[in-house]
Short mmCIF file of C-alpha atoms in Angstrom, two decimals:
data_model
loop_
_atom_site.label_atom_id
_atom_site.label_comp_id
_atom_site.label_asym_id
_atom_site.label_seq_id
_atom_site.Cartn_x
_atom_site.Cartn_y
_atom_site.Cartn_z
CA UNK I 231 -35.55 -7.59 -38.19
CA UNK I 232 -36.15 -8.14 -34.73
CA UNK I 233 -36.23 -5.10 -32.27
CA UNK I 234 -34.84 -5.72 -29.19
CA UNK I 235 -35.38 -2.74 -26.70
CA UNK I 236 -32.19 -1.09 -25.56
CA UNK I 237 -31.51 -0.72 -21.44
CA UNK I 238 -30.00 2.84 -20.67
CA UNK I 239 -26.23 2.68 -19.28
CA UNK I 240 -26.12 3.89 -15.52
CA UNK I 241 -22.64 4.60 -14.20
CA UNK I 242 -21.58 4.44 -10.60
CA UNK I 243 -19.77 6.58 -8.22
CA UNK I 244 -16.35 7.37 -10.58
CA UNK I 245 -16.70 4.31 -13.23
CA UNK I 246 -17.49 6.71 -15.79
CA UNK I 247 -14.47 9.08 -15.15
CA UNK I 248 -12.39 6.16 -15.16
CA UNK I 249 -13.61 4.67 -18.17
CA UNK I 250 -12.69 8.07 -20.32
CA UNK I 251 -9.16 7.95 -18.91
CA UNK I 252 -8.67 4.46 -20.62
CA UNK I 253 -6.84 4.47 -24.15
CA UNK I 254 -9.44 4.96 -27.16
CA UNK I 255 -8.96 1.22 -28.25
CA UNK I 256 -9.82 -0.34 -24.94
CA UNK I 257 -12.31 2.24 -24.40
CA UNK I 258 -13.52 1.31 -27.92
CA UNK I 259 -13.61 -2.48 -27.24
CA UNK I 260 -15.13 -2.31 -23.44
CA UNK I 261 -18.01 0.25 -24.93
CA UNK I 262 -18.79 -2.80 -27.38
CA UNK I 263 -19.01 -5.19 -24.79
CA UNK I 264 -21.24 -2.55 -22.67
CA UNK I 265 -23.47 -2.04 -25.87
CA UNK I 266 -23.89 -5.63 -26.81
CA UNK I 267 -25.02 -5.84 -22.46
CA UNK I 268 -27.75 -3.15 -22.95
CA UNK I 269 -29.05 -4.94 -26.06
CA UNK I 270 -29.31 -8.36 -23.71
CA UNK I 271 -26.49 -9.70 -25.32
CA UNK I 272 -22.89 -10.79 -23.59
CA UNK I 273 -20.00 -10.00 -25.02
CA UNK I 274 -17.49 -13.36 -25.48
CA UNK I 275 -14.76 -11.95 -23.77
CA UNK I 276 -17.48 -10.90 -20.89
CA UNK I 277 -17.21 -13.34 -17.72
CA UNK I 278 -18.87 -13.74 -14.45
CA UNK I 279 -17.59 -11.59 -11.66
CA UNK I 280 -17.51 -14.38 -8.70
CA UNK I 281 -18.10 -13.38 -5.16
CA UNK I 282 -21.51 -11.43 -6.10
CA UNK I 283 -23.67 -13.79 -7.67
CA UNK I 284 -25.77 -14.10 -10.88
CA UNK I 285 -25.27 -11.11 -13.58
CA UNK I 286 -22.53 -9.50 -12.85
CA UNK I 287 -19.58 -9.50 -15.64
CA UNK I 288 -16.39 -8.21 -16.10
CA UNK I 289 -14.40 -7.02 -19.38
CA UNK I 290 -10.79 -8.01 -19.64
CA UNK I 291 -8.90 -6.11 -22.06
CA UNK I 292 -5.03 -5.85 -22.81
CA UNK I 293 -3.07 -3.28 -23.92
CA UNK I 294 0.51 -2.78 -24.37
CA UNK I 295 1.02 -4.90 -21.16
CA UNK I 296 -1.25 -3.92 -18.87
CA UNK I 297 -4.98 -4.68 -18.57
CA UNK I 298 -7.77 -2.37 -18.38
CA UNK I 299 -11.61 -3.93 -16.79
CA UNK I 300 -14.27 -3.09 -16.40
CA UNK I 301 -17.16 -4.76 -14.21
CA UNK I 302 -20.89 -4.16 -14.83
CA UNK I 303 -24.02 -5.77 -13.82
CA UNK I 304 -27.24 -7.19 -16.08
CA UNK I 305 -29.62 -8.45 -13.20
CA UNK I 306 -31.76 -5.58 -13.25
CA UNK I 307 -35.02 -5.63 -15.67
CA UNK I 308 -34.47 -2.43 -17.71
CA UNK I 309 -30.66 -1.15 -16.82
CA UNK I 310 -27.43 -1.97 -16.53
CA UNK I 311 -24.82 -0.66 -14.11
CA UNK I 312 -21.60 -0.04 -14.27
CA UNK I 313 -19.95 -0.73 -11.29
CA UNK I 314 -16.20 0.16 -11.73
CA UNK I 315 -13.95 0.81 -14.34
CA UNK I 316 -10.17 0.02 -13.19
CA UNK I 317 -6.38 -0.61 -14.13
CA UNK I 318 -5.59 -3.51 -12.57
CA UNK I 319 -2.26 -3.57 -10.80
CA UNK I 320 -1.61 -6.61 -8.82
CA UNK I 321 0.84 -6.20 -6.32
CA UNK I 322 1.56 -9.95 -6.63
CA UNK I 323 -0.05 -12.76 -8.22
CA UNK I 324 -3.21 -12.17 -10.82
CA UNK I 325 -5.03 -11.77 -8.06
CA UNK I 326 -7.88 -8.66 -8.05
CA UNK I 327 -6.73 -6.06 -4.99
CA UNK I 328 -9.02 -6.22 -2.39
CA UNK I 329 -9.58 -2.64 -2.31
CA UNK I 330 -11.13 -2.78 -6.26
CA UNK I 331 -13.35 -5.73 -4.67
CA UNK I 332 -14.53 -4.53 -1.81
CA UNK I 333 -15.51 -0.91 -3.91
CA UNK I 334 -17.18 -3.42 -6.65
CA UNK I 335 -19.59 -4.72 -3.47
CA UNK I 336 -20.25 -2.18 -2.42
CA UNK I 337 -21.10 -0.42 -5.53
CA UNK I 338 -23.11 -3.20 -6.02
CA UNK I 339 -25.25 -1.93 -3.06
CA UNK I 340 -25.61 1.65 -4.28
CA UNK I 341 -26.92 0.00 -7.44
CA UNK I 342 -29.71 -2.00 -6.23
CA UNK I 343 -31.00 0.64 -3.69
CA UNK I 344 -30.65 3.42 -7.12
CA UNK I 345 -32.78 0.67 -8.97
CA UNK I 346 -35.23 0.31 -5.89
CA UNK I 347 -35.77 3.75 -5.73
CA UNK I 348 -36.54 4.44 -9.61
CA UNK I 349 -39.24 1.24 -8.92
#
């Protein structure tokens, strides 16, 4: 059996909060995806977040007509972050608001200084 090390989970700013106020099935299916990330693994549903480079995914799930994500990032060497945990809403379109994209970068920051300063 091979014995892959497992990275520790590191939540950011309210992801975590927001994660627990998801139903228990998407929170159930999401915390799969975020398992199978600390174990190096990707999820299938798990696809690149585009706009912030290499190793950062997102988790799409439905429910009952609306759909729940959740965006997390792998490029660090022994964690992985999770950067936001939302509802989307559009307002029009499928289209990701701007305000859940510009929180995402800049979450994104927060990470990589956090993971600088445990270095």
């Amino acid at each position: 059996m091979l014995d892959f090390p497992e990275k520790p989970l590191h939540w950011v700013g309210s992801a975590k909060k927001d994660y627990l106020a998801f139903p228990e099935e998407v929170q159930g299916e999401m915390g799969y995806a975020l398992g199978l990330a600390q174990l190096g693994a990707k999820h299938p549903k798990a696809k690149p977040w585009k706009g912030e480079g290499p190793g950062v995914f997102e988790i799409v799930e439905d429910y009952r007509g609306d759909a729940y994500r959740a965006v997390y990032v792998v490029r660090f060497a022994d964690v992985v972050y999770v950067l936001h945990a939302f509802q989307k809403k559009a307002k029009a379109g499928i289209k990701t608001p701007q305000q859940d994209v510009k929180l995402i970068a800049e979450r994104l920051k927060r990470a990589q200084a956090d993971y600088e300063g445990r270095q």
